[in-house]
Each structure stands twice: as structure tokens, then as C-alpha cells.
Amino acid sequence: MARRLNALPLAVSLALAACASGPSPTPHAAPRVAPMPSLISPPSAATPILPGPAQTKAPDLWQAMRGSFAMADCDADPAVERWARRFTRNPDQFESKLRAVLPRLEYVQRIAAEYDVPGEFALLPWVESHFQPVAGRRGRPAGMWQIMPRTAGAMGLRVDGHYDGRLDVPAAAHAVMKLLSDYHEQFNDWRVADYAYNSGAFATARLLDKHGAPPALPAIPTLPVRDVTRQHLTKLLAIACVVREPDRFGVALPKLPREQHLVQVPISRSMPVALAADHAGMSVDALKNLNTGFRGAIIDADAAPYLLLPVTHARQFNAAASSTDEKPTRRMANAEPTAATTVMSRNRTQPRAVRIHTVRSGDNLWQIARRYSVDVGALRRWNNLQQQALQPGQVLTVGSAN
């Protein structure tokens, strides 16, 4: 124990309550510490590996998760089974909720495996938020991991008015798994790592310094922690218990087709959310629900150079984005040369400044301006429009080449 506490790694500086969990009505306050440099970088936006048509069978998520479990089973403590039965008291409702969050859960399990973090912690967002991308108010925890603002900074997650890394599934998952891995290296006990996640590393280190490392039994350590911290671990073991033995609780664990797996799709430039949704063949709400880190109407490639999309929609997005970048639409190819087509030919050297919109039936200036997050007056000025009426097939320039 002395070796562990006398050689605390830099991660011990994360003396912060990483989450606000359980029934506590207010978030846990973070200790006051000096600002720190980022400990991690956001996940890279490497080209995703999209399965081909022959790869239709998805790997067994539940088998992989069980195979990586590292903590106690269902019979470790009566409180574990009580919470497991509480989670599943309405089997149909439980299965429905689990099915709804399964893409996120499967994605987080893959990230946990990258950091050699046990499968129990892929279920941590169930304890924190039921995998919901909770938008934090000022000074409050946010995201499905319920990360406090100060903790986010120490974890290397950007939080500002345009982007919140706590709500970015890839960025937050990498940050949390890195943090948990550091906690395990520091404390050499996954149960204590969970305590540290809930109550902070400084408080946990002081606790072990005073009382020593907990023995293997009982499964829920008897360290004098707050009830909410002990309950946090109990709930985590309980939901893992349901995954271990679903038949015991009368539930069936849903399957996730490979086409619904989530992948990161690189983006080379910022774009309106509406345009990204159109490329992906998704509704704006569906795309934003998977990419809640972007707070406004723009996908900011400087904040996160990727989107998180289901495999099917990732393929569609890549095809649409490639088509848009490489050639004009058929309607534009047949149109008379205009200033707009001249701008299109220069668009490769000025991808951020100028975009092209072909008017569709029902379009109006306000809708188009909103879609691209520009001012109606600017849109009229760029296109020398003297009136509001638009004609289907009309080509508009969005942005200025100057």
C-alpha cells in the first residue's frame, strides 16, 4: 500500500468527483485544485472500418462483456441482487430501455476493451444516466457519464458555448476509460476505482492511506465511504449481474445487428447539422441525438473532426459527401454557366467559404438561411436577389469567395 501511495501517478491530481450519481439531489462538489494540462487527446477520426455485405453477423456483445468482467457476481452481496431485481421488475420496460441504448452500449464496450477496462464499466452510464446525453446546466454534471465541468477540463474534454466534450460519446468514452485505467493502476482494485470515480481520487487515496486497501471479501468494501458511493458500486454490480444471468431475472438481452453499430466518420470541414443529416439520410434530431457534443446548428470540425453514425448511415454519408466534394449535381451540370458554377469550380480551394444550394420545391430564403446558419440578407446579397420568390432548380451561392 505504501508503494502505491508514495508513487502516485499524475492521475492522482484528478482529485475530482468524476460524476454525480445515484439519488443524490445535487452534484458532488469537486475539490479545489490548480488547473492542469490535458491528460488525453480527443479520439482520432481515423477512417472507420465499415463491414461489407458479407459481414452480416454481429459479434456477441454480451458474451464479450461477460468475458471481460472482473468483479463479483450476483451472489456477492444481497444488495446486488436486490438492485438487479429492481432494475428488472418490469421486464418488458427494461428490455425496451436496453434496446434503445444498445448502440451506445456496444460502442462503449469496444472503447473499454481498448483500455483493458472490465466490461462492468461499459455499463457505468446505465448507473449514471441510463445512457442519456444529459445536457448539464451551468456548473452541473453532463453527458451520459455525468461529468462535472472542472473534471472535464482535467480529463482533456473541451467545454464551451459551441461544444461540450462531455456529451461527445467518443471523446467522453475515451476520457473516462483512460481515467478508470489510471485509477486501477493507482489503487490496484477495480472496486476502489469505482469509488474514486464517484467520490474523487484525493478522497479515495486519503481513505486508503488511513484504513488500508480493502480485502477481496466482502465484495462491497466496508470502507467508511458515503452511502451514495457504496450504492454506486452496488448498482454497477447489479446491472452487470443482470447481464451475467438474464434468465434469473426473466429478461432477454437484445441483439444489435452489425448495421446498427456506431462508427466514427471523419469530416474534413465544418457543416450545418441539417446538411450532415441530409448526407447521412437521417433526421436532424436523430443525428443530433448521436452527436450532442455540438451545441448549435453547426458541426464544428475544429472541435471534433468526426461524426458518430450507424454503419448504414455512415456509408451513405461518405457517398454523399464524396459526391458533393467531387462533382456538381446533374441539374447544375446541365445548367447555363453562371457565377455560381464558377464558384463551384473553385470550391476545392475554398471549401469553407462557399457552398452551393439548388432550390427545391417548397424552399424559401428563410429555410435555406437557417439550414446553412447564415443571415437572409447575406444570402440575398451573395445572389443579387431583388425578391423573395425562388424557382425550383435555381442555384444559390452560400458564402462569399472574397
CSV table of C-alpha atoms in Angstrom, one decimal:
chain,number,residue,atom,x,y,z
A,1,MET,CA,0.0,0.0,0.0
A,2,ALA,CA,2.8,2.3,0.9
A,3,ARG,CA,4.4,1.8,-2.5
A,4,ARG,CA,1.2,2.7,-4.2
A,5,LEU,CA,0.5,5.9,-2.2
A,6,ASN,CA,4.1,7.1,-2.3
A,7,ALA,CA,4.3,6.9,-6.0
A,8,LEU,CA,1.1,8.3,-7.1
A,9,PRO,CA,1.0,9.0,-10.8
A,10,LEU,CA,-0.1,12.2,-12.3
A,11,ALA,CA,-3.6,10.9,-12.5
A,12,VAL,CA,-4.0,11.3,-8.7
A,13,SER,CA,-4.2,15.0,-9.4
A,14,LEU,CA,-7.6,14.3,-10.7
A,15,ALA,CA,-8.9,14.8,-7.2
A,16,LEU,CA,-12.3,15.5,-8.6
A,17,ALA,CA,-15.6,13.7,-8.3
A,18,ALA,CA,-15.9,12.5,-11.9
A,19,CYS,CA,-19.7,12.1,-11.7
A,20,ALA,CA,-22.9,12.9,-9.9
A,21,SER,CA,-24.8,9.7,-9.5
A,22,GLY,CA,-27.5,7.9,-7.7
A,23,PRO,CA,-30.3,9.5,-5.8
A,24,SER,CA,-28.2,12.5,-4.7
A,25,PRO,CA,-30.2,15.6,-5.5
A,26,THR,CA,-27.1,17.8,-6.1
A,27,PRO,CA,-23.8,17.1,-7.9
A,28,HIS,CA,-20.8,16.3,-5.8
A,29,ALA,CA,-18.5,19.3,-5.4
A,30,ALA,CA,-15.1,19.0,-6.8
A,31,PRO,CA,-12.1,19.8,-4.6
A,32,ARG,CA,-10.3,23.0,-5.5
A,33,VAL,CA,-7.2,22.2,-7.4
A,34,ALA,CA,-4.8,24.1,-9.6
A,35,PRO,CA,-5.5,24.0,-13.4
A,36,MET,CA,-3.8,21.0,-15.1
A,37,PRO,CA,-2.8,20.3,-18.6
A,38,SER,CA,-4.9,17.9,-20.6
A,39,LEU,CA,-4.2,14.2,-19.8
A,40,ILE,CA,-5.6,12.8,-23.0
A,41,SER,CA,-6.3,13.9,-26.6
A,42,PRO,CA,-9.7,13.5,-28.2
A,43,PRO,CA,-10.1,10.3,-30.2
A,44,SER,CA,-8.7,10.4,-33.7
A,45,ALA,CA,-11.1,10.4,-36.6
A,46,ALA,CA,-9.4,7.6,-38.4
A,47,THR,CA,-11.4,6.2,-41.4
A,48,PRO,CA,-13.9,3.7,-39.9
A,49,ILE,CA,-13.8,0.1,-40.9
A,50,LEU,CA,-17.2,-0.5,-42.4
A,51,PRO,CA,-18.3,-4.1,-42.7
A,52,GLY,CA,-19.0,-5.3,-46.2
A,53,PRO,CA,-22.3,-7.1,-47.3
A,54,ALA,CA,-20.9,-10.5,-46.4
A,55,GLN,CA,-20.2,-9.4,-42.8
A,56,THR,CA,-23.8,-9.6,-41.6
A,57,LYS,CA,-23.3,-11.4,-38.3
A,58,ALA,CA,-22.5,-9.1,-35.4
A,59,PRO,CA,-20.2,-10.3,-32.6
A,60,ASP,CA,-21.9,-11.3,-29.4
A,61,LEU,CA,-21.8,-8.2,-27.3
A,62,TRP,CA,-23.0,-9.9,-24.2
A,63,GLN,CA,-20.5,-12.8,-24.4
A,64,ALA,CA,-17.7,-10.4,-24.9
A,65,MET,CA,-18.8,-8.3,-22.0
A,66,ARG,CA,-19.2,-11.3,-19.7
A,67,GLY,CA,-15.7,-12.5,-20.7
A,68,SER,CA,-14.2,-9.2,-19.5
A,69,PHE,CA,-16.0,-8.9,-16.2
A,70,ALA,CA,-13.5,-8.6,-13.3
A,71,MET,CA,-15.7,-8.1,-10.2
A,72,ALA,CA,-18.1,-10.1,-8.1
A,73,ASP,CA,-21.1,-12.0,-9.3
A,74,CYS,CA,-24.8,-11.9,-8.4
A,75,ASP,CA,-24.4,-13.6,-5.1
A,76,ALA,CA,-21.6,-11.4,-3.8
A,77,ASP,CA,-24.0,-9.3,-1.6
A,78,PRO,CA,-27.7,-9.3,-1.0
A,79,ALA,CA,-27.9,-5.7,-2.0
A,80,VAL,CA,-26.6,-6.6,-5.5
A,81,GLU,CA,-29.5,-8.9,-6.2
A,82,ARG,CA,-32.0,-6.5,-4.7
A,83,TRP,CA,-30.9,-3.8,-7.1
A,84,ALA,CA,-30.8,-6.2,-10.0
A,85,ARG,CA,-34.4,-7.2,-9.3
A,86,ARG,CA,-35.3,-3.5,-9.0
A,87,PHE,CA,-33.8,-2.8,-12.4
A,88,THR,CA,-35.8,-5.7,-14.0
A,89,ARG,CA,-39.1,-5.5,-12.0
A,90,ASN,CA,-40.8,-4.7,-15.3
A,91,PRO,CA,-39.0,-7.0,-17.8
A,92,ASP,CA,-40.7,-5.5,-20.9
A,93,GLN,CA,-39.8,-2.0,-19.9
A,94,PHE,CA,-36.2,-3.0,-19.0
A,95,GLU,CA,-35.8,-4.7,-22.4
A,96,SER,CA,-37.2,-1.7,-24.2
A,97,LYS,CA,-34.9,0.7,-22.4
A,98,LEU,CA,-31.9,-1.5,-23.0
A,99,ARG,CA,-32.7,-1.9,-26.7
A,100,ALA,CA,-32.9,1.9,-27.1
A,101,VAL,CA,-29.4,2.4,-25.7
A,102,LEU,CA,-27.8,-0.7,-27.2
A,103,PRO,CA,-25.8,1.1,-29.9
A,104,ARG,CA,-24.2,3.4,-27.4
A,105,LEU,CA,-23.6,0.5,-25.0
A,106,GLU,CA,-21.9,-1.6,-27.7
A,107,TYR,CA,-19.7,1.3,-28.7
A,108,VAL,CA,-18.6,2.0,-25.1
A,109,GLN,CA,-17.8,-1.7,-24.7
A,110,ARG,CA,-15.4,-1.5,-27.6
A,111,ILE,CA,-13.7,1.5,-26.1
A,112,ALA,CA,-13.4,-0.2,-22.7
A,113,ALA,CA,-11.7,-3.1,-24.3
A,114,GLU,CA,-9.2,-0.8,-25.9
A,115,TYR,CA,-8.1,0.3,-22.4
A,116,ASP,CA,-8.4,-3.2,-20.8
A,117,VAL,CA,-11.1,-1.9,-18.6
A,118,PRO,CA,-13.6,-4.6,-17.4
A,119,GLY,CA,-16.9,-4.9,-19.0
A,120,GLU,CA,-18.7,-3.8,-15.9
A,121,PHE,CA,-17.6,-0.3,-16.6
A,122,ALA,CA,-19.2,-0.3,-20.1
A,123,LEU,CA,-22.4,-0.4,-18.0
A,124,LEU,CA,-21.4,2.6,-15.9
A,125,PRO,CA,-23.6,5.1,-18.0
A,126,TRP,CA,-26.6,2.9,-17.0
A,127,VAL,CA,-25.9,3.8,-13.4
A,128,GLU,CA,-25.2,7.4,-14.1
A,129,SER,CA,-27.9,8.4,-16.6
A,130,HIS,CA,-29.4,5.3,-18.3
A,131,PHE,CA,-27.1,6.2,-21.3
A,132,GLN,CA,-29.0,9.5,-21.8
A,133,PRO,CA,-26.9,12.5,-23.1
A,134,VAL,CA,-28.0,14.8,-20.3
A,135,ALA,CA,-27.2,18.4,-21.0
A,136,GLY,CA,-25.7,20.0,-17.9
A,137,ARG,CA,-26.7,23.4,-16.7
A,138,ARG,CA,-24.1,25.9,-15.5
A,139,GLY,CA,-21.8,24.1,-13.1
A,140,ARG,CA,-23.7,20.9,-13.2
A,141,PRO,CA,-22.7,17.4,-14.5
A,142,ALA,CA,-23.4,16.5,-18.1
A,143,GLY,CA,-23.4,13.7,-20.6
A,144,MET,CA,-24.2,10.0,-20.1
A,145,TRP,CA,-21.2,9.8,-17.8
A,146,GLN,CA,-22.4,12.8,-15.7
A,147,ILE,CA,-19.0,14.5,-15.7
A,148,MET,CA,-18.6,17.7,-13.7
A,149,PRO,CA,-17.2,20.8,-15.6
A,150,ARG,CA,-14.0,21.0,-13.6
A,151,THR,CA,-13.4,17.3,-14.1
A,152,ALA,CA,-13.9,17.6,-17.8
A,153,GLY,CA,-11.0,20.1,-18.0
A,154,ALA,CA,-8.7,17.8,-16.1
A,155,MET,CA,-9.8,14.9,-18.4
A,156,GLY,CA,-8.9,16.9,-21.5
A,157,LEU,CA,-12.5,17.5,-22.6
A,158,ARG,CA,-13.3,20.8,-24.2
A,159,VAL,CA,-16.4,22.6,-22.8
A,160,ASP,CA,-17.6,25.9,-24.2
A,161,GLY,CA,-20.6,27.6,-25.7
A,162,HIS,CA,-20.3,25.8,-29.0
A,163,TYR,CA,-19.2,22.3,-28.0
A,164,ASP,CA,-19.3,20.1,-24.9
A,165,GLY,CA,-17.0,17.1,-24.9
A,166,ARG,CA,-18.9,15.6,-22.0
A,167,LEU,CA,-21.8,14.9,-24.4
A,168,ASP,CA,-19.5,13.7,-27.2
A,169,VAL,CA,-19.8,9.9,-27.0
A,170,PRO,CA,-16.4,9.0,-28.5
A,171,ALA,CA,-14.4,11.8,-26.7
A,172,ALA,CA,-16.0,11.2,-23.3
A,173,ALA,CA,-15.8,7.4,-23.6
A,174,HIS,CA,-12.1,7.6,-24.3
A,175,ALA,CA,-11.5,10.0,-21.4
A,176,VAL,CA,-13.5,8.0,-18.9
A,177,MET,CA,-11.8,4.7,-19.8
A,178,LYS,CA,-8.4,6.4,-19.6
A,179,LEU,CA,-9.3,7.8,-16.2
A,180,LEU,CA,-10.6,4.4,-14.9
A,181,SER,CA,-7.4,2.7,-16.2
A,182,ASP,CA,-5.3,5.3,-14.3
A,183,TYR,CA,-7.4,4.7,-11.1
A,184,HIS,CA,-6.8,1.0,-11.3
A,185,GLU,CA,-3.1,1.4,-11.8
A,186,GLN,CA,-3.1,3.7,-8.8
A,187,PHE,CA,-5.3,1.6,-6.5
A,188,ASN,CA,-4.9,-1.9,-7.9
A,189,ASP,CA,-8.6,-2.6,-7.3
A,190,TRP,CA,-11.5,-2.1,-9.7
A,191,ARG,CA,-13.9,-1.6,-6.8
A,192,VAL,CA,-11.8,1.2,-5.4
A,193,ALA,CA,-11.5,2.6,-9.0
A,194,ASP,CA,-15.3,2.9,-9.0
A,195,TYR,CA,-15.2,4.6,-5.6
A,196,ALA,CA,-12.7,7.1,-6.9
A,197,TYR,CA,-14.9,7.7,-10.0
A,198,ASN,CA,-17.8,8.6,-7.7
A,199,SER,CA,-16.1,10.5,-4.9
A,200,GLY,CA,-12.7,11.6,-6.3
A,201,ALA,CA,-9.2,10.3,-6.3
A,202,PHE,CA,-7.8,12.5,-3.5
A,203,ALA,CA,-10.6,11.5,-1.1
A,204,THR,CA,-10.1,7.8,-2.0
A,205,ALA,CA,-6.3,8.0,-1.6
A,206,ARG,CA,-6.7,9.6,1.8
A,207,LEU,CA,-9.2,6.9,2.8
A,208,LEU,CA,-6.8,4.0,1.8
A,209,ASP,CA,-3.9,5.8,3.5
A,210,LYS,CA,-5.9,5.8,6.7
A,211,HIS,CA,-7.7,2.4,6.5
A,212,GLY,CA,-5.6,0.4,4.1
A,213,ALA,CA,-6.6,-1.4,1.0
A,214,PRO,CA,-9.8,-3.4,1.3
A,215,PRO,CA,-9.6,-7.3,1.3
A,216,ALA,CA,-11.2,-9.3,-1.5
A,217,LEU,CA,-14.2,-10.0,0.7
A,218,PRO,CA,-16.7,-8.7,1.3
A,219,ALA,CA,-17.4,-7.8,-2.4
A,220,ILE,CA,-18.7,-4.4,-1.4
A,221,PRO,CA,-15.8,-2.9,0.6
A,222,THR,CA,-16.6,-1.8,4.2
A,223,LEU,CA,-14.5,1.3,3.9
A,224,PRO,CA,-16.2,4.3,5.5
A,225,VAL,CA,-17.5,6.0,2.4
A,226,ARG,CA,-20.7,7.8,1.8
A,227,ASP,CA,-23.8,5.8,1.2
A,228,VAL,CA,-24.1,7.2,-2.3
A,229,THR,CA,-20.6,6.0,-3.2
A,230,ARG,CA,-21.2,2.4,-1.8
A,231,GLN,CA,-24.6,2.4,-3.7
A,232,HIS,CA,-22.8,3.4,-6.9
A,233,LEU,CA,-20.7,0.3,-6.8
A,234,THR,CA,-23.7,-1.9,-5.8
A,235,LYS,CA,-25.7,-0.6,-8.7
A,236,LEU,CA,-22.9,-1.3,-11.1
A,237,LEU,CA,-22.5,-4.9,-9.9
A,238,ALA,CA,-26.3,-5.2,-10.1
A,239,ILE,CA,-26.7,-4.3,-13.7
A,240,ALA,CA,-23.7,-6.5,-14.5
A,241,CYS,CA,-25.4,-9.3,-12.6
A,242,VAL,CA,-28.4,-9.0,-15.0
A,243,VAL,CA,-26.0,-9.3,-17.9
A,244,ARG,CA,-24.4,-12.3,-16.3
A,245,GLU,CA,-27.7,-14.2,-15.6
A,246,PRO,CA,-30.6,-12.6,-17.6
A,247,ASP,CA,-32.7,-15.8,-17.2
A,248,ARG,CA,-32.5,-15.4,-13.4
A,249,PHE,CA,-34.4,-12.1,-13.7
A,250,GLY,CA,-36.8,-13.2,-16.5
A,251,VAL,CA,-35.4,-10.8,-19.2
A,252,ALA,CA,-33.9,-11.4,-22.7
A,253,LEU,CA,-30.9,-9.3,-23.7
A,254,PRO,CA,-31.5,-7.8,-27.2
A,255,LYS,CA,-29.2,-8.3,-30.1
A,256,LEU,CA,-27.7,-5.4,-32.2
A,257,PRO,CA,-27.4,-6.0,-35.9
A,258,ARG,CA,-24.0,-5.0,-37.3
A,259,GLU,CA,-25.6,-2.4,-39.5
A,260,GLN,CA,-26.7,-0.5,-36.3
A,261,HIS,CA,-23.2,-0.5,-34.8
A,262,LEU,CA,-21.9,3.0,-34.3
A,263,VAL,CA,-18.7,4.2,-36.1
A,264,GLN,CA,-16.7,7.4,-36.3
A,265,VAL,CA,-16.9,9.1,-39.7
A,266,PRO,CA,-14.2,11.6,-40.4
A,267,ILE,CA,-15.2,15.1,-41.6
A,268,SER,CA,-12.8,17.4,-43.3
A,269,ARG,CA,-14.7,20.6,-42.7
A,270,SER,CA,-17.5,22.1,-40.7
A,271,MET,CA,-21.0,21.9,-42.0
A,272,PRO,CA,-24.6,22.6,-40.9
A,273,VAL,CA,-26.2,19.9,-38.9
A,274,ALA,CA,-29.0,19.8,-41.4
A,275,LEU,CA,-26.6,19.2,-44.3
A,276,ALA,CA,-24.9,16.4,-42.3
A,277,ALA,CA,-28.2,14.8,-41.6
A,278,ASP,CA,-29.2,15.0,-45.3
A,279,HIS,CA,-25.9,13.4,-46.3
A,280,ALA,CA,-26.5,10.6,-43.8
A,281,GLY,CA,-30.1,10.0,-44.7
A,282,MET,CA,-31.2,10.7,-41.1
A,283,SER,CA,-33.5,13.2,-39.5
A,284,VAL,CA,-31.8,16.2,-37.9
A,285,ASP,CA,-33.0,15.1,-34.4
A,286,ALA,CA,-31.6,11.6,-34.9
A,287,LEU,CA,-28.2,12.9,-36.0
A,288,LYS,CA,-28.0,15.4,-33.1
A,289,ASN,CA,-29.0,12.7,-30.6
A,290,LEU,CA,-25.9,10.8,-31.5
A,291,ASN,CA,-23.7,13.9,-31.7
A,292,THR,CA,-24.9,16.0,-28.8
A,293,GLY,CA,-21.5,17.5,-28.2
A,294,PHE,CA,-22.2,20.1,-30.9
A,295,ARG,CA,-24.4,22.6,-29.2
A,296,GLY,CA,-25.5,24.8,-32.1
A,297,ALA,CA,-26.6,24.2,-35.7
A,298,ILE,CA,-23.1,23.7,-37.0
A,299,ILE,CA,-20.9,20.5,-36.9
A,300,ASP,CA,-17.6,22.1,-35.9
A,301,ALA,CA,-14.8,20.1,-37.4
A,302,ASP,CA,-12.2,22.1,-35.3
A,303,ALA,CA,-13.9,20.8,-32.1
A,304,ALA,CA,-14.4,17.2,-33.2
A,305,PRO,CA,-13.4,16.2,-36.7
A,306,TYR,CA,-15.8,13.3,-36.9
A,307,LEU,CA,-19.5,12.3,-36.6
A,308,LEU,CA,-20.8,9.2,-34.8
A,309,LEU,CA,-23.2,7.3,-37.1
A,310,PRO,CA,-24.7,3.9,-37.5
A,311,VAL,CA,-22.8,1.8,-40.1
A,312,THR,CA,-25.6,2.1,-42.7
A,313,HIS,CA,-25.8,5.8,-42.4
A,314,ALA,CA,-22.0,6.2,-42.3
A,315,ARG,CA,-21.8,4.6,-45.8
A,316,GLN,CA,-24.5,6.9,-47.1
A,317,PHE,CA,-22.8,10.0,-45.5
A,318,ASN,CA,-19.4,9.1,-47.1
A,319,ALA,CA,-21.0,8.5,-50.5
A,320,ALA,CA,-23.0,11.8,-50.4
A,321,ALA,CA,-20.0,13.8,-49.0
A,322,SER,CA,-17.7,12.4,-51.7
A,323,SER,CA,-20.2,13.2,-54.4
A,324,THR,CA,-20.7,16.8,-53.2
A,325,ASP,CA,-16.9,17.4,-53.0
A,326,GLU,CA,-16.0,15.9,-56.4
A,327,LYS,CA,-18.7,16.9,-58.8
A,328,PRO,CA,-21.7,19.2,-59.2
A,329,THR,CA,-25.2,17.8,-59.3
A,330,ARG,CA,-26.8,16.7,-62.5
A,331,ARG,CA,-29.0,19.7,-62.5
A,332,MET,CA,-26.0,22.0,-62.2
A,333,ALA,CA,-24.1,20.1,-64.9
A,334,ASN,CA,-26.9,20.9,-67.4
A,335,ALA,CA,-27.4,24.5,-66.3
A,336,GLU,CA,-26.1,27.5,-68.2
A,337,PRO,CA,-22.8,28.8,-66.9
A,338,THR,CA,-23.3,31.3,-64.1
A,339,ALA,CA,-21.3,33.0,-61.3
A,340,ALA,CA,-22.4,30.1,-59.1
A,341,THR,CA,-21.0,27.4,-61.3
A,342,THR,CA,-17.7,29.4,-61.5
A,343,VAL,CA,-17.6,29.5,-57.7
A,344,MET,CA,-18.3,25.7,-57.6
A,345,SER,CA,-15.2,25.1,-59.7
A,346,ARG,CA,-13.1,27.0,-57.2
A,347,ASN,CA,-14.7,25.3,-54.2
A,348,ARG,CA,-11.9,22.8,-53.7
A,349,THR,CA,-9.5,25.5,-52.8
A,350,GLN,CA,-12.1,27.3,-50.6
A,351,PRO,CA,-14.2,24.5,-49.1
A,352,ARG,CA,-15.3,26.5,-46.0
A,353,ALA,CA,-16.1,29.8,-47.6
A,354,VAL,CA,-18.5,28.9,-50.4
A,355,ARG,CA,-21.3,26.3,-50.7
A,356,ILE,CA,-23.9,25.7,-53.4
A,357,HIS,CA,-27.6,25.1,-52.8
A,358,THR,CA,-30.0,24.0,-55.6
A,359,VAL,CA,-33.5,25.2,-54.8
A,360,ARG,CA,-36.1,22.5,-54.2
A,361,SER,CA,-39.9,22.8,-54.4
A,362,GLY,CA,-41.1,24.5,-51.2
A,363,ASP,CA,-37.8,26.1,-50.3
A,364,ASN,CA,-37.7,29.7,-49.2
A,365,LEU,CA,-34.9,32.1,-48.3
A,366,TRP,CA,-35.5,31.8,-44.5
A,367,GLN,CA,-35.3,28.0,-44.6
A,368,ILE,CA,-32.2,28.0,-46.7
A,369,ALA,CA,-30.5,30.6,-44.5
A,370,ARG,CA,-31.4,28.6,-41.4
A,371,ARG,CA,-30.1,25.3,-42.9
A,372,TYR,CA,-26.7,26.9,-43.5
A,373,SER,CA,-26.7,29.1,-40.4
A,374,VAL,CA,-26.4,32.4,-42.4
A,375,ASP,CA,-28.3,35.6,-42.5
A,376,VAL,CA,-31.2,36.0,-45.0
A,377,GLY,CA,-29.8,39.4,-46.0
A,378,ALA,CA,-26.4,38.0,-46.8
A,379,LEU,CA,-27.9,35.2,-48.8
A,380,ARG,CA,-29.8,37.7,-50.9
A,381,ARG,CA,-26.6,39.8,-51.3
A,382,TRP,CA,-24.5,36.9,-52.4
A,383,ASN,CA,-27.0,36.0,-55.1
A,384,ASN,CA,-28.2,39.5,-56.2
A,385,LEU,CA,-31.7,38.6,-55.3
A,386,GLN,CA,-34.2,41.5,-55.5
A,387,GLN,CA,-37.3,39.5,-54.5
A,388,GLN,CA,-38.2,36.7,-52.1
A,389,ALA,CA,-39.6,34.2,-54.6
A,390,LEU,CA,-37.4,31.3,-55.7
A,391,GLN,CA,-37.7,28.8,-58.5
A,392,PRO,CA,-37.1,25.1,-58.2
A,393,GLY,CA,-33.7,24.3,-59.9
A,394,GLN,CA,-32.4,27.8,-59.1
A,395,VAL,CA,-28.7,27.6,-58.0
A,396,LEU,CA,-27.7,29.7,-55.0
A,397,THR,CA,-24.3,30.6,-53.7
A,398,VAL,CA,-24.0,30.3,-49.9
A,399,GLY,CA,-21.0,32.3,-48.8
A,400,SER,CA,-18.6,34.7,-50.4
A,401,ALA,CA,-15.5,33.9,-52.4
A,402,ASN,CA,-13.8,37.1,-51.3
